[in-house]
Amino acid sequence: MQQITFTPYITHQGGWRATIEGVRTASSVRGKGVGTKMIYWAIERAKERGCHLIQLTTDKQRADALRFYERLGFQATHEGMKMKL
């Protein structure tokens, strides 16, 4: 499963940004292309929506996930922060 959110943002003349979060695949299907298909599906939805940018969040401690996303073309360009309420 994954969550994709579309958000208008002020750069790119008020264009749209897609954010992928909560990506999960069952351990029994890892390494079989399911995650890749899920991410490509999300990228296509973002293109259909006219997004100028697609971003995702992942835990910095998950080295395998980071390599996976980099292999799909994502780059770690920003540092994110959270605050639990």
mmCIF file of N, CA and C in Angstrom:
data_model
loop_
_atom_site.group_PDB
_atom_site.id
_atom_site.type_symbol
_atom_site.label_atom_id
_atom_site.label_comp_id
_atom_site.label_asym_id
_atom_site.label_seq_id
_atom_site.Cartn_x
_atom_site.Cartn_y
_atom_site.Cartn_z
ATOM 1 N N MET A 1 0.841 -1.172 0.000
ATOM 2 C CA MET A 1 0.000 0.000 0.000
ATOM 3 C C MET A 1 0.879 1.225 0.000
ATOM 4 N N GLN A 2 0.294 2.334 -0.371
ATOM 5 C CA GLN A 2 0.976 3.618 -0.328
ATOM 6 C C GLN A 2 -0.082 4.712 -0.315
ATOM 7 N N GLN A 3 0.329 5.857 0.148
ATOM 8 C CA GLN A 3 -0.552 7.018 0.130
ATOM 9 C C GLN A 3 0.061 8.048 -0.794
ATOM 10 N N ILE A 4 -0.757 8.627 -1.662
ATOM 11 C CA ILE A 4 -0.294 9.719 -2.521
ATOM 12 C C ILE A 4 -1.211 10.908 -2.284
ATOM 13 N N THR A 5 -0.592 12.040 -2.006
ATOM 14 C CA THR A 5 -1.320 13.266 -1.711
ATOM 15 C C THR A 5 -0.930 14.323 -2.738
ATOM 16 N N PHE A 6 -1.909 15.064 -3.228
ATOM 17 C CA PHE A 6 -1.668 16.135 -4.184
ATOM 18 C C PHE A 6 -1.888 17.465 -3.480
ATOM 19 N N THR A 7 -0.886 18.343 -3.570
ATOM 20 C CA THR A 7 -0.921 19.605 -2.847
ATOM 21 C C THR A 7 -0.512 20.747 -3.774
ATOM 22 N N PRO A 8 -1.308 21.830 -3.804
ATOM 23 C CA PRO A 8 -0.846 22.998 -4.552
ATOM 24 C C PRO A 8 0.272 23.674 -3.761
ATOM 25 N N TYR A 9 1.243 24.229 -4.458
ATOM 26 C CA TYR A 9 2.305 24.932 -3.763
ATOM 27 C C TYR A 9 2.684 26.191 -4.512
ATOM 28 N N ILE A 10 3.336 27.110 -3.820
ATOM 29 C CA ILE A 10 3.512 28.448 -4.385
ATOM 30 C C ILE A 10 4.578 28.546 -5.459
ATOM 31 N N THR A 11 5.537 27.641 -5.484
ATOM 32 C CA THR A 11 6.518 27.685 -6.560
ATOM 33 C C THR A 11 5.909 27.076 -7.825
ATOM 34 N N HIS A 12 6.526 27.262 -8.939
ATOM 35 C CA HIS A 12 6.001 26.795 -10.236
ATOM 36 C C HIS A 12 4.609 27.365 -10.505
ATOM 37 N N GLN A 13 4.436 28.639 -10.201
ATOM 38 C CA GLN A 13 3.173 29.348 -10.472
ATOM 39 C C GLN A 13 1.951 28.625 -9.900
ATOM 40 N N GLY A 14 2.076 28.144 -8.690
ATOM 41 C CA GLY A 14 0.943 27.477 -8.047
ATOM 42 C C GLY A 14 0.699 26.079 -8.574
ATOM 43 N N GLY A 15 1.730 25.442 -9.103
ATOM 44 C CA GLY A 15 1.597 24.086 -9.629
ATOM 45 C C GLY A 15 1.314 23.071 -8.530
ATOM 46 N N TRP A 16 1.139 21.854 -8.929
ATOM 47 C CA TRP A 16 0.834 20.768 -8.005
ATOM 48 C C TRP A 16 2.079 19.954 -7.674
ATOM 49 N N ARG A 17 2.102 19.440 -6.466
ATOM 50 C CA ARG A 17 3.165 18.558 -5.979
ATOM 51 C C ARG A 17 2.489 17.273 -5.503
ATOM 52 N N ALA A 18 3.084 16.151 -5.819
ATOM 53 C CA ALA A 18 2.594 14.857 -5.322
ATOM 54 C C ALA A 18 3.556 14.371 -4.237
ATOM 55 N N THR A 19 3.002 13.837 -3.173
ATOM 56 C CA THR A 19 3.815 13.290 -2.094
ATOM 57 C C THR A 19 3.410 11.838 -1.869
ATOM 58 N N ILE A 20 4.397 10.952 -1.902
ATOM 59 C CA ILE A 20 4.182 9.532 -1.627
ATOM 60 C C ILE A 20 4.631 9.264 -0.195
ATOM 61 N N GLU A 21 3.775 8.628 0.578
ATOM 62 C CA GLU A 21 4.101 8.281 1.962
ATOM 63 C C GLU A 21 3.544 6.905 2.284
ATOM 64 N N GLY A 22 4.002 6.360 3.383
ATOM 65 C CA GLY A 22 3.431 5.124 3.907
ATOM 66 C C GLY A 22 3.558 3.934 2.973
ATOM 67 N N VAL A 23 4.632 3.861 2.219
ATOM 68 C CA VAL A 23 4.806 2.756 1.278
ATOM 69 C C VAL A 23 5.120 1.481 2.061
ATOM 70 N N ARG A 24 4.339 0.460 1.821
ATOM 71 C CA ARG A 24 4.534 -0.826 2.499
ATOM 72 C C ARG A 24 4.293 -1.956 1.505
ATOM 73 N N THR A 25 5.176 -2.934 1.534
ATOM 74 C CA THR A 25 4.950 -4.170 0.782
ATOM 75 C C THR A 25 5.133 -5.330 1.749
ATOM 76 N N ALA A 26 4.377 -6.362 1.535
ATOM 77 C CA ALA A 26 4.503 -7.564 2.368
ATOM 78 C C ALA A 26 5.887 -8.158 2.160
ATOM 79 N N SER A 27 6.478 -8.652 3.222
ATOM 80 C CA SER A 27 7.822 -9.222 3.117
ATOM 81 C C SER A 27 7.865 -10.380 2.124
ATOM 82 N N SER A 28 6.744 -11.063 1.940
ATOM 83 C CA SER A 28 6.709 -12.216 1.022
ATOM 84 C C SER A 28 6.829 -11.822 -0.443
ATOM 85 N N VAL A 29 6.599 -10.540 -0.781
ATOM 86 C CA VAL A 29 6.686 -10.114 -2.176
ATOM 87 C C VAL A 29 7.845 -9.154 -2.427
ATOM 88 N N ARG A 30 8.632 -8.860 -1.422
ATOM 89 C CA ARG A 30 9.768 -7.959 -1.627
ATOM 90 C C ARG A 30 10.759 -8.590 -2.588
ATOM 91 N N GLY A 31 11.313 -7.773 -3.442
ATOM 92 C CA GLY A 31 12.274 -8.261 -4.437
ATOM 93 C C GLY A 31 11.619 -8.848 -5.678
ATOM 94 N N LYS A 32 10.279 -8.739 -5.777
ATOM 95 C CA LYS A 32 9.560 -9.308 -6.920
ATOM 96 C C LYS A 32 8.949 -8.237 -7.830
ATOM 97 N N GLY A 33 9.331 -6.973 -7.616
ATOM 98 C CA GLY A 33 8.869 -5.909 -8.494
ATOM 99 C C GLY A 33 7.583 -5.222 -8.075
ATOM 100 N N VAL A 34 6.981 -5.651 -6.980
ATOM 101 C CA VAL A 34 5.711 -5.059 -6.545
ATOM 102 C C VAL A 34 5.908 -3.592 -6.151
ATOM 103 N N GLY A 35 6.939 -3.306 -5.362
ATOM 104 C CA GLY A 35 7.203 -1.934 -4.935
ATOM 105 C C GLY A 35 7.488 -1.022 -6.114
ATOM 106 N N THR A 36 8.253 -1.507 -7.064
ATOM 107 C CA THR A 36 8.555 -0.723 -8.257
ATOM 108 C C THR A 36 7.279 -0.387 -9.013
ATOM 109 N N LYS A 37 6.411 -1.363 -9.194
ATOM 110 C CA LYS A 37 5.137 -1.118 -9.887
ATOM 111 C C LYS A 37 4.288 -0.105 -9.136
ATOM 112 N N MET A 38 4.283 -0.191 -7.807
ATOM 113 C CA MET A 38 3.505 0.758 -7.005
ATOM 114 C C MET A 38 4.014 2.186 -7.200
ATOM 115 N N ILE A 39 5.324 2.362 -7.155
ATOM 116 C CA ILE A 39 5.890 3.704 -7.300
ATOM 117 C C ILE A 39 5.654 4.225 -8.715
ATOM 118 N N TYR A 40 5.847 3.386 -9.719
ATOM 119 C CA TYR A 40 5.572 3.819 -11.097
ATOM 120 C C TYR A 40 4.105 4.195 -11.271
ATOM 121 N N TRP A 41 3.212 3.471 -10.619
ATOM 122 C CA TRP A 41 1.783 3.808 -10.664
ATOM 123 C C TRP A 41 1.566 5.209 -10.097
ATOM 124 N N ALA A 42 2.186 5.497 -8.954
ATOM 125 C CA ALA A 42 2.038 6.812 -8.324
ATOM 126 C C ALA A 42 2.615 7.913 -9.217
ATOM 127 N N ILE A 43 3.740 7.646 -9.849
ATOM 128 C CA ILE A 43 4.345 8.629 -10.754
ATOM 129 C C ILE A 43 3.393 8.932 -11.905
ATOM 130 N N GLU A 44 2.768 7.912 -12.452
ATOM 131 C CA GLU A 44 1.808 8.124 -13.553
ATOM 132 C C GLU A 44 0.609 8.944 -13.088
ATOM 133 N N ARG A 45 0.099 8.692 -11.880
ATOM 134 C CA ARG A 45 -1.019 9.489 -11.364
ATOM 135 C C ARG A 45 -0.603 10.950 -11.216
ATOM 136 N N ALA A 46 0.629 11.182 -10.755
ATOM 137 C CA ALA A 46 1.124 12.548 -10.603
ATOM 138 C C ALA A 46 1.228 13.246 -11.957
ATOM 139 N N LYS A 47 1.690 12.531 -12.950
ATOM 140 C CA LYS A 47 1.773 13.109 -14.305
ATOM 141 C C LYS A 47 0.379 13.452 -14.822
ATOM 142 N N GLU A 48 -0.581 12.535 -14.632
ATOM 143 C CA GLU A 48 -1.956 12.781 -15.077
ATOM 144 C C GLU A 48 -2.537 14.018 -14.395
ATOM 145 N N ARG A 49 -2.162 14.247 -13.157
ATOM 146 C CA ARG A 49 -2.667 15.381 -12.379
ATOM 147 C C ARG A 49 -1.951 16.686 -12.751
ATOM 148 N N GLY A 50 -0.891 16.590 -13.548
ATOM 149 C CA GLY A 50 -0.155 17.773 -13.963
ATOM 150 C C GLY A 50 0.849 18.257 -12.933
ATOM 151 N N CYS A 51 1.309 17.367 -12.079
ATOM 152 C CA CYS A 51 2.266 17.753 -11.038
ATOM 153 C C CYS A 51 3.610 18.122 -11.661
ATOM 154 N N HIS A 52 4.241 19.112 -11.053
ATOM 155 C CA HIS A 52 5.577 19.532 -11.476
ATOM 156 C C HIS A 52 6.659 18.773 -10.716
ATOM 157 N N LEU A 53 6.277 18.130 -9.603
ATOM 158 C CA LEU A 53 7.253 17.502 -8.723
ATOM 159 C C LEU A 53 6.579 16.345 -7.989
ATOM 160 N N ILE A 54 7.336 15.289 -7.785
ATOM 161 C CA ILE A 54 6.869 14.202 -6.934
ATOM 162 C C ILE A 54 7.951 13.979 -5.883
ATOM 163 N N GLN A 55 7.525 13.871 -4.659
ATOM 164 C CA GLN A 55 8.461 13.657 -3.565
ATOM 165 C C GLN A 55 7.953 12.505 -2.725
ATOM 166 N N LEU A 56 8.827 11.973 -1.896
ATOM 167 C CA LEU A 56 8.395 10.915 -0.992
ATOM 168 C C LEU A 56 9.122 11.048 0.327
ATOM 169 N N THR A 57 8.549 10.417 1.323
ATOM 170 C CA THR A 57 9.189 10.382 2.634
ATOM 171 C C THR A 57 9.551 8.944 2.956
ATOM 172 N N THR A 58 10.689 8.802 3.626
ATOM 173 C CA THR A 58 11.127 7.492 4.086
ATOM 174 C C THR A 58 12.014 7.692 5.301
ATOM 175 N N ASP A 59 12.099 6.695 6.108
ATOM 176 C CA ASP A 59 12.942 6.735 7.306
ATOM 177 C C ASP A 59 14.413 6.716 6.887
ATOM 178 N N LYS A 60 15.187 7.678 7.369
ATOM 179 C CA LYS A 60 16.605 7.766 6.999
ATOM 180 C C LYS A 60 17.403 6.548 7.430
ATOM 181 N N GLN A 61 16.890 5.785 8.378
ATOM 182 C CA GLN A 61 17.604 4.610 8.869
ATOM 183 C C GLN A 61 17.355 3.365 8.015
ATOM 184 N N ARG A 62 16.464 3.454 7.056
ATOM 185 C CA ARG A 62 16.138 2.312 6.201
ATOM 186 C C ARG A 62 16.986 2.346 4.928
ATOM 187 N N ALA A 63 18.211 1.863 5.045
ATOM 188 C CA ALA A 63 19.176 1.934 3.941
ATOM 189 C C ALA A 63 18.666 1.226 2.686
ATOM 190 N N ASP A 64 18.016 0.078 2.842
ATOM 191 C CA ASP A 64 17.495 -0.643 1.675
ATOM 192 C C ASP A 64 16.433 0.185 0.954
ATOM 193 N N ALA A 65 15.558 0.842 1.719
ATOM 194 C CA ALA A 65 14.522 1.676 1.110
ATOM 195 C C ALA A 65 15.140 2.857 0.384
ATOM 196 N N LEU A 66 16.144 3.471 0.984
ATOM 197 C CA LEU A 66 16.815 4.598 0.334
ATOM 198 C C LEU A 66 17.437 4.174 -0.993
ATOM 199 N N ARG A 67 18.109 3.046 -1.005
ATOM 200 C CA ARG A 67 18.700 2.537 -2.257
ATOM 201 C C ARG A 67 17.621 2.246 -3.298
ATOM 202 N N PHE A 68 16.509 1.677 -2.849
ATOM 203 C CA PHE A 68 15.392 1.366 -3.741
ATOM 204 C C PHE A 68 14.885 2.638 -4.417
ATOM 205 N N TYR A 69 14.615 3.681 -3.646
ATOM 206 C CA TYR A 69 14.087 4.925 -4.208
ATOM 207 C C TYR A 69 15.113 5.608 -5.115
ATOM 208 N N GLU A 70 16.378 5.565 -4.734
ATOM 209 C CA GLU A 70 17.415 6.141 -5.583
ATOM 210 C C GLU A 70 17.505 5.397 -6.915
ATOM 211 N N ARG A 71 17.354 4.090 -6.876
ATOM 212 C CA ARG A 71 17.389 3.286 -8.097
ATOM 213 C C ARG A 71 16.241 3.676 -9.038
ATOM 214 N N LEU A 72 15.140 4.167 -8.466
ATOM 215 C CA LEU A 72 13.983 4.587 -9.278
ATOM 216 C C LEU A 72 14.092 6.036 -9.746
ATOM 217 N N GLY A 73 15.173 6.722 -9.350
ATOM 218 C CA GLY A 73 15.396 8.078 -9.830
ATOM 219 C C GLY A 73 15.197 9.185 -8.818
ATOM 220 N N PHE A 74 14.795 8.853 -7.597
ATOM 221 C CA PHE A 74 14.620 9.869 -6.572
ATOM 222 C C PHE A 74 15.981 10.276 -6.018
ATOM 223 N N GLN A 75 16.091 11.539 -5.606
ATOM 224 C CA GLN A 75 17.318 12.056 -5.025
ATOM 225 C C GLN A 75 17.017 12.651 -3.656
ATOM 226 N N ALA A 76 17.903 12.427 -2.713
ATOM 227 C CA ALA A 76 17.770 12.998 -1.364
ATOM 228 C C ALA A 76 18.270 14.443 -1.414
ATOM 229 N N THR A 77 17.362 15.379 -1.695
ATOM 230 C CA THR A 77 17.748 16.774 -1.882
ATOM 231 C C THR A 77 17.436 17.664 -0.685
ATOM 232 N N HIS A 78 16.565 17.209 0.216
ATOM 233 C CA HIS A 78 16.145 18.033 1.339
ATOM 234 C C HIS A 78 16.159 17.213 2.631
ATOM 235 N N GLU A 79 16.212 17.904 3.732
ATOM 236 C CA GLU A 79 16.124 17.284 5.042
ATOM 237 C C GLU A 79 14.757 17.615 5.623
ATOM 238 N N GLY A 80 14.023 16.627 6.086
ATOM 239 C CA GLY A 80 12.712 16.859 6.668
ATOM 240 C C GLY A 80 12.749 16.810 8.184
ATOM 241 N N MET A 81 11.730 17.349 8.804
ATOM 242 C CA MET A 81 11.631 17.330 10.271
ATOM 243 C C MET A 81 10.194 17.043 10.657
ATOM 244 N N LYS A 82 10.012 16.513 11.868
ATOM 245 C CA LYS A 82 8.686 16.207 12.395
ATOM 246 C C LYS A 82 8.573 16.692 13.820
ATOM 247 N N MET A 83 7.339 16.860 14.251
ATOM 248 C CA MET A 83 7.057 17.133 15.646
ATOM 249 C C MET A 83 5.789 16.372 16.006
ATOM 250 N N LYS A 84 5.875 15.452 16.935
ATOM 251 C CA LYS A 84 4.683 14.730 17.368
ATOM 252 C C LYS A 84 3.864 15.614 18.282
ATOM 253 N N LEU A 85 2.561 15.589 18.072
ATOM 254 C CA LEU A 85 1.639 16.393 18.886
ATOM 255 C C LEU A 85 0.787 15.499 19.763
#
